[in-house]
Short mmCIF file of C-alpha atoms and ligand atoms in Angstrom, two decimals:
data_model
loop_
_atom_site.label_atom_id
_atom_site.label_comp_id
_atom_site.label_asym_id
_atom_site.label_seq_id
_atom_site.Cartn_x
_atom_site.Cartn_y
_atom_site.Cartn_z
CA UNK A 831 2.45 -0.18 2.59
CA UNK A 832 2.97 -3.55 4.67
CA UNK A 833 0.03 -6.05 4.50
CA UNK A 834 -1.35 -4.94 1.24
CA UNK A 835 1.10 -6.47 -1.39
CA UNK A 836 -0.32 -9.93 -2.47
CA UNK A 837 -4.07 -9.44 -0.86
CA UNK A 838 -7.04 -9.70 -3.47
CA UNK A 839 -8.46 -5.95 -2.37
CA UNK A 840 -12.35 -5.33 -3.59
CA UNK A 841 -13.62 -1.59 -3.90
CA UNK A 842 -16.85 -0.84 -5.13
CA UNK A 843 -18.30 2.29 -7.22
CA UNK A 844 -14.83 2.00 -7.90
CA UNK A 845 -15.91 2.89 -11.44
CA UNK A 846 -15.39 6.55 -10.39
CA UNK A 847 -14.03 9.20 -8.44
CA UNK A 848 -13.12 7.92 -4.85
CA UNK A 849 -13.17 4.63 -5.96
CA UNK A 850 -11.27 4.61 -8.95
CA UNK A 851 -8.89 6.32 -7.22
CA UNK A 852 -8.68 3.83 -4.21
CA UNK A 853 -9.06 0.86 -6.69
CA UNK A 854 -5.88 2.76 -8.44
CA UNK A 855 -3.37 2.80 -5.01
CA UNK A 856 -4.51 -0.28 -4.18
CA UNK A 857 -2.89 -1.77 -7.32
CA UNK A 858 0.08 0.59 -6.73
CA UNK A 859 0.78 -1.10 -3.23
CA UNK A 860 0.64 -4.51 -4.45
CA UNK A 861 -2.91 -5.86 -4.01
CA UNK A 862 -5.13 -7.36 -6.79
CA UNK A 863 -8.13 -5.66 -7.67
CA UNK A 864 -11.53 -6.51 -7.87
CA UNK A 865 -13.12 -3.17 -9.47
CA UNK A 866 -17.02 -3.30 -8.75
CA UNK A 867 -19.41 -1.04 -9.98
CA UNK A 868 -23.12 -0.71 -11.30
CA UNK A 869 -21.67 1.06 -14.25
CA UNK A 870 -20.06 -0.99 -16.87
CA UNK A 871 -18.30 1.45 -18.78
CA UNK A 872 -16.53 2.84 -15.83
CA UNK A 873 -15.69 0.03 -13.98
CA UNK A 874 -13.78 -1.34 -17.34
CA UNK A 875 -12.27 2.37 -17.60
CA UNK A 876 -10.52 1.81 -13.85
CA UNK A 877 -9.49 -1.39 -14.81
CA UNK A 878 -7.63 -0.46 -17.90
CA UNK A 879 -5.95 2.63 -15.69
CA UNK A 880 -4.70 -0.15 -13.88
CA UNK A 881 -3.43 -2.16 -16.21
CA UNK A 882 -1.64 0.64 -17.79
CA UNK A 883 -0.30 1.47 -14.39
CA UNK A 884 1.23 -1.84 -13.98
CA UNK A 885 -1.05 -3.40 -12.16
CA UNK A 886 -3.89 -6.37 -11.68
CA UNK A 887 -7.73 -5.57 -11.69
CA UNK A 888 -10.70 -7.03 -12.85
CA UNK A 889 -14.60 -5.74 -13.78
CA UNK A 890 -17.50 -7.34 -11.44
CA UNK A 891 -21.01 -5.70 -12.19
CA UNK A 892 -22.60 -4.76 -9.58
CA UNK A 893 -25.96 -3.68 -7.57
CA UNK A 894 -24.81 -2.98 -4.06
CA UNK A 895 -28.62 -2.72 -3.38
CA UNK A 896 -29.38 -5.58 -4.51
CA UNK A 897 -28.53 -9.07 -2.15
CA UNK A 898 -28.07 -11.52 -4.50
CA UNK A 899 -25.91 -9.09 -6.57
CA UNK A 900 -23.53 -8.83 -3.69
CA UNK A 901 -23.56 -12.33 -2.52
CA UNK A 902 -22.74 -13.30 -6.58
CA UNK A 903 -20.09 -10.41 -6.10
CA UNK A 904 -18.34 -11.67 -3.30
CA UNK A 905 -18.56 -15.48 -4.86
CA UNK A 906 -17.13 -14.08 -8.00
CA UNK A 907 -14.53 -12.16 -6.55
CA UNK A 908 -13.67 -15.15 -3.96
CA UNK A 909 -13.53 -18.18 -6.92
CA UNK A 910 -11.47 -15.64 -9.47
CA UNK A 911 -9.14 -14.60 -7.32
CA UNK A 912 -9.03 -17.20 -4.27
CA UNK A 913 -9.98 -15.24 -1.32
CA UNK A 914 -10.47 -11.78 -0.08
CA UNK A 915 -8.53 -10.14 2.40
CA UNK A 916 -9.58 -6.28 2.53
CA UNK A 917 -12.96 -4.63 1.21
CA UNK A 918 -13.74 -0.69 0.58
CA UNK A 919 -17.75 -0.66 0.69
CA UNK A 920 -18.08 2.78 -0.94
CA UNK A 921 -20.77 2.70 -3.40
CA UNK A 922 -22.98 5.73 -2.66
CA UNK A 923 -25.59 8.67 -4.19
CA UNK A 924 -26.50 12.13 -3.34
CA UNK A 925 -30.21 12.13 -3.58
CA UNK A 926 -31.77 15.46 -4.65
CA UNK A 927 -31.04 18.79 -2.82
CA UNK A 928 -34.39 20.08 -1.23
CA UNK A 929 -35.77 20.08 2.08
CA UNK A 930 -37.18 17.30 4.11
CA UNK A 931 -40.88 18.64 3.16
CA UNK A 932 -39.89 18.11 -0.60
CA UNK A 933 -38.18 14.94 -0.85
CA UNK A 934 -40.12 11.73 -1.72
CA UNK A 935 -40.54 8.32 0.18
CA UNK A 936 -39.24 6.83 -2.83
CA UNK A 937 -35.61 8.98 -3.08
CA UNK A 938 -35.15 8.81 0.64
CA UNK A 939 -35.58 5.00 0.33
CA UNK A 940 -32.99 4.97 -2.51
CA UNK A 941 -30.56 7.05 -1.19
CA UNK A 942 -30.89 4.64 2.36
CA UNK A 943 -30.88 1.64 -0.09
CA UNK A 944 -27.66 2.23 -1.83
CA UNK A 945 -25.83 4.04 0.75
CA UNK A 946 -26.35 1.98 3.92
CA UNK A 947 -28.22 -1.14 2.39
CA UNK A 948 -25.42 -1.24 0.13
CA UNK A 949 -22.31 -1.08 3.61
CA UNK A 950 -24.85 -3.42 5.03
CA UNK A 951 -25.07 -6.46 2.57
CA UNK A 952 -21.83 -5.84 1.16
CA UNK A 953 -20.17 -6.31 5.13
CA UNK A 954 -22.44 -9.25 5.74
CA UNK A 955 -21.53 -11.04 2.55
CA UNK A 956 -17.63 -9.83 2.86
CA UNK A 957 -17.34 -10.63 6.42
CA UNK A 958 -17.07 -15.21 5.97
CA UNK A 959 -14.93 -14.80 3.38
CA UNK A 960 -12.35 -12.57 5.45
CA UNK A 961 -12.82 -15.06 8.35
CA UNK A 962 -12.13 -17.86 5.91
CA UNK A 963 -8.33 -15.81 5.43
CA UNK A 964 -8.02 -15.38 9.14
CA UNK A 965 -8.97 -11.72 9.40
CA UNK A 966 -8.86 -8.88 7.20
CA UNK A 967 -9.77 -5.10 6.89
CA UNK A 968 -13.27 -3.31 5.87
CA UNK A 969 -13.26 0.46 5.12
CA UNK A 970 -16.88 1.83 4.40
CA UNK A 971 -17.24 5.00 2.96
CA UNK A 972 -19.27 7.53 5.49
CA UNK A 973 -18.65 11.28 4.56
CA UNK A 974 -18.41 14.49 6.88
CA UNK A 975 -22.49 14.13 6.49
CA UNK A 976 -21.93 11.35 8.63
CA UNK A 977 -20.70 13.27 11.22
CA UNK A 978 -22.37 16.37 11.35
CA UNK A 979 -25.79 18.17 10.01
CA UNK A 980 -26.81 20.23 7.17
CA UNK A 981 -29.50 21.25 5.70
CA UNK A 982 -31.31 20.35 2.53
CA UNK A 983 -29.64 16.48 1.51
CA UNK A 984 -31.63 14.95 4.51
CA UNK A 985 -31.74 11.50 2.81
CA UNK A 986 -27.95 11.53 2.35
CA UNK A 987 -26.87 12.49 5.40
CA UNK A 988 -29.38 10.50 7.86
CA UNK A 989 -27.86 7.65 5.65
CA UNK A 990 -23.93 8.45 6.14
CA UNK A 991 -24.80 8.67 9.77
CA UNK A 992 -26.21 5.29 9.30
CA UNK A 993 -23.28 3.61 7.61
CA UNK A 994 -20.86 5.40 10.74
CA UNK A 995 -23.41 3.50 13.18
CA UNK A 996 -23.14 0.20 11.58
CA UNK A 997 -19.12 0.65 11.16
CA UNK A 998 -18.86 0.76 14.70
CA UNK A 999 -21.37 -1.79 15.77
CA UNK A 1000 -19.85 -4.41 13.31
CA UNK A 1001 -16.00 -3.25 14.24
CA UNK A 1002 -17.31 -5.02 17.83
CA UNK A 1003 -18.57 -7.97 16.25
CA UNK A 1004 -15.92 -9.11 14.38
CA UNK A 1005 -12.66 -8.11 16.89
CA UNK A 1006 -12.18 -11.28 17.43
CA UNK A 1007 -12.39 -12.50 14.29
CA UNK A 1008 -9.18 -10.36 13.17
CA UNK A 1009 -11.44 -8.54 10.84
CA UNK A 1010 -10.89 -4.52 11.71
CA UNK A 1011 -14.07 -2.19 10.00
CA UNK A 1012 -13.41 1.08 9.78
CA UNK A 1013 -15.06 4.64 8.01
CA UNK A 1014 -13.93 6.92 6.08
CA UNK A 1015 -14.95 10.60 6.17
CA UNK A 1016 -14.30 12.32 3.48
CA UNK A 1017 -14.99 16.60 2.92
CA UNK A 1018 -15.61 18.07 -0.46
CA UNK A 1019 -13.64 15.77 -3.25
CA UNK A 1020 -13.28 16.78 -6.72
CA UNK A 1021 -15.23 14.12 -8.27
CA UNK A 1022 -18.55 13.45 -11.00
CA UNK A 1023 -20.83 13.26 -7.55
CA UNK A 1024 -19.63 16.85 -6.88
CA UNK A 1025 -19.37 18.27 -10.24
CA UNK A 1026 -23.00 17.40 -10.09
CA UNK A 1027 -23.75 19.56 -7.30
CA UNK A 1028 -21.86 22.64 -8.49
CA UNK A 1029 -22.72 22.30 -12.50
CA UNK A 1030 -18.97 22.71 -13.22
CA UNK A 1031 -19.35 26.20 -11.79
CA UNK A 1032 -16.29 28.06 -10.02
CA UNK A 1033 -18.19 30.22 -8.12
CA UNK A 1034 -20.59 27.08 -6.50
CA UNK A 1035 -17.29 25.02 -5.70
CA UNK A 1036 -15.86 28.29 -4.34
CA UNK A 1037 -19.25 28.16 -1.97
CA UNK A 1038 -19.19 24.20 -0.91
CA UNK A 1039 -15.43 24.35 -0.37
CA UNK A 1040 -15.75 27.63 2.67
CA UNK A 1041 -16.74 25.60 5.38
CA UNK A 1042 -13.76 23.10 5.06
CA UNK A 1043 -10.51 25.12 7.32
CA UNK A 1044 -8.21 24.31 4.23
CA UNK A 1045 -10.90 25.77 1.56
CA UNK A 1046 -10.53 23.64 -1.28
CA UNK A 1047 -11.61 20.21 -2.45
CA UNK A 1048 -9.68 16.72 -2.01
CA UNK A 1049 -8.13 15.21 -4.76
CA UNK A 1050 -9.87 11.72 -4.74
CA UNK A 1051 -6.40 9.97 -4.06
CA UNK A 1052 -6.24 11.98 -1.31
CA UNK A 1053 -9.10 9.77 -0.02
CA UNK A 1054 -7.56 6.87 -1.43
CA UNK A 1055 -4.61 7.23 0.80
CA UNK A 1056 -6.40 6.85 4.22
CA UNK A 1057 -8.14 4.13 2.72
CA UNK A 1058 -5.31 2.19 1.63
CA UNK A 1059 -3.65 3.19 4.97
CA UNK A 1060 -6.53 2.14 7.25
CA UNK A 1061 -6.68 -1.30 5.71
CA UNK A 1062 -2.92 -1.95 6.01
CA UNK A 1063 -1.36 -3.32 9.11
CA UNK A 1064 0.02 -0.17 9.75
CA UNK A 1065 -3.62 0.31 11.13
CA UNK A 1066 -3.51 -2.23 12.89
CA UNK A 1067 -5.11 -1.00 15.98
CA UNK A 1068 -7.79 0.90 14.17
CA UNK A 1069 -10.76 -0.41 14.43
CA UNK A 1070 -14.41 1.05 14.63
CA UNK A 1071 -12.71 4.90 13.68
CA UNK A 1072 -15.04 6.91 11.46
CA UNK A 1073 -11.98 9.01 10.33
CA UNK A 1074 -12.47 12.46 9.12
CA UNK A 1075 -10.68 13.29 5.81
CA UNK A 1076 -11.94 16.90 5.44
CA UNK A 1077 -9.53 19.65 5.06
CA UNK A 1078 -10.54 20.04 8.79
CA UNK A 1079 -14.16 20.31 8.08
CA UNK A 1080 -15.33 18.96 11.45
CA UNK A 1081 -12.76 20.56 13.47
CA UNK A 1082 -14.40 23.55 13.51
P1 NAD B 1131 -19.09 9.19 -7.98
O1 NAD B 1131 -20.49 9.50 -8.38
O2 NAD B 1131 -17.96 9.74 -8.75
O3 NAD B 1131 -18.88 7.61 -7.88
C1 NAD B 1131 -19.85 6.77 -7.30
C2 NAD B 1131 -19.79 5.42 -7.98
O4 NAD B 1131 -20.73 4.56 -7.32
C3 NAD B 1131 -20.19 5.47 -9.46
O5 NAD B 1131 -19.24 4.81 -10.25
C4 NAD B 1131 -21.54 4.76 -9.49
O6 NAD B 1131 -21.79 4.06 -10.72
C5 NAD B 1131 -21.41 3.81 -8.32
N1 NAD B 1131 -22.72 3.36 -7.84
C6 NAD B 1131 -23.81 4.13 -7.58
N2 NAD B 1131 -24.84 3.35 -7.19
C7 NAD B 1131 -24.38 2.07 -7.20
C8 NAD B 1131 -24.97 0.82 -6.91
N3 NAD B 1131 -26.27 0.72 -6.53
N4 NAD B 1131 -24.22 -0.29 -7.01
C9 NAD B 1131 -22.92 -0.21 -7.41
N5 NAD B 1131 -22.31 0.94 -7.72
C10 NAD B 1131 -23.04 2.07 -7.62
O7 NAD B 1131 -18.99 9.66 -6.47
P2 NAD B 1131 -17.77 9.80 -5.45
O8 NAD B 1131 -17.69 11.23 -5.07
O9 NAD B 1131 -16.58 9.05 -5.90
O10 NAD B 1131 -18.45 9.05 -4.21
C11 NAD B 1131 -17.97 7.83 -3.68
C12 NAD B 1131 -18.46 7.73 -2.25
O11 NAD B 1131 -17.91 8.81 -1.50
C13 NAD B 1131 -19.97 7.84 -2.08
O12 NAD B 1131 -20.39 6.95 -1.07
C14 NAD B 1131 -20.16 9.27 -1.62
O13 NAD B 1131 -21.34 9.43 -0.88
C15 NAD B 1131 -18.93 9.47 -0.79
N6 NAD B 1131 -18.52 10.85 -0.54
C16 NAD B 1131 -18.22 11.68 -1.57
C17 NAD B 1131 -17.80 12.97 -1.29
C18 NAD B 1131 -17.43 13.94 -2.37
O14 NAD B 1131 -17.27 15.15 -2.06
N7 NAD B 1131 -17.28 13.53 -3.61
C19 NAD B 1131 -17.70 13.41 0.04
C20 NAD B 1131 -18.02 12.51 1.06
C21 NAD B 1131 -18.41 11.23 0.76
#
């Protein structure tokens, strides 16, 4: 994948699922790692995967919430590894099923906090030291609940339409910079967020995967291709693209 060998490449919740996965074939196309992650255990987990896989990675703790976690994140990664050329802000949580009339103030301001606030201060922090390499790549992870409505997750999904809003917006912003921000938009993917929806049960996967056209779930490095793609410079006229990666989900 030209332009990602020799980059330092930072992913966050990359302790699991879609990140782990991305953190993973980022390492397999050459770049450096810098695994990020509330969760300790995890993170550590993806980084031994990729050492066993050949590759370079490294554990920062993380609160993407939090703004002087990030800015301490993106120092770390910057003085360990020299720099930072491409970023996958993709962090996130579900927030509890129910409708609008029984969620809390205090979920929905979670849910906003880690999924958007999280994009948000992790793209402001990331953003000087890509202009300090002369441009660079920013992949945020939106979802098809970015993109369309459903009922009964309104937290999430006002919150991945947030995070496709501010990809855009900030794409603009930085053009000239040589800094391209893009979105990802994943459908159903076969990870711990999702087994927590279905309880591990067939029948409840079966139900989640119908709407998508191909009527199954991603494999997470399914994911982790586009993203690995939309940050090389084979993208390199992508910019501001909240890309659907949904089994045709949204086609429909
Ligand atoms: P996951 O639960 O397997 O992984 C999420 C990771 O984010 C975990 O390692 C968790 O510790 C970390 N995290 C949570 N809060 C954090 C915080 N405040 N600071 C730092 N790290 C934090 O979930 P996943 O399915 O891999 O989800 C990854 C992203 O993909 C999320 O943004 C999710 O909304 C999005 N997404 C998932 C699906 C799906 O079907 N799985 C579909 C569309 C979008």
């Amino acid at each position: 994948m030209d332009g990602i060998s020799g980059k330092v490449a930072l992913a966050t919740g990359a302790g699991s699922g879609i990140g782990r996965a991305t953190a993973l074939r980022f390492a397999e196309a050459g770049a450096t790692v810098a695994v990020a992650d509330l969760d300790e255990e995890g993170g550590e987990e993806t980084v031994r995967l990729v050492s066993e896989a050949g590759g370079e990675a490294e554990f920062f703790a993380v609160d993407v919430s939090d703004e002087e976690s990030v800015k301490a994140l993106v120092d770390d990664v910057v003085s360990t590894f020299g720099g930072l050329d491409v970023a996958f802000n993709n962090a996130g949580i579900e927030g509890t099923p129910g409708p609008i009339t029984d969620q809390s103030f205090e979920d929905w301001k979670r849910v906003v906090d880690v999924n958007l606030g999280g994009v948000f201060l992790c793209t402001k922090h990331e953003i000087p030291a890509l202009r300090e390499r002369g441009g660079g790549a920013i992949v945020n992870t939106a979802s098809i609940a970015g993109l369309v409505g459903a009922a009964d997750l309104s937290p999430y999904y006002a919150s991945k339409h947030g995070v496709v809003g501010l990809t855009k917006s900030v794409a603009v912003e930085v053009a000239d910079d040589g800094i391209r921000v893009n979105a990802v938009c994943p459908g159903v993917v076969d990870t711990p967020m999702v087994s927590r929806f279905t309880g591990g049960d067939d029948a409840a996967m079966e139900g989640i995967v119908a709407p998508q056209a191909m009527k199954r779930a991603a494999d997470p490095s399914e994911i982790a291709a586009a993203v690995v793609w939309l940050c090389s410079d084979e993208a390199s006229f992508v910019t501001g693209v909240p890309m659907p990666v949904d089994g045709g989900y949204v086609a429909q």
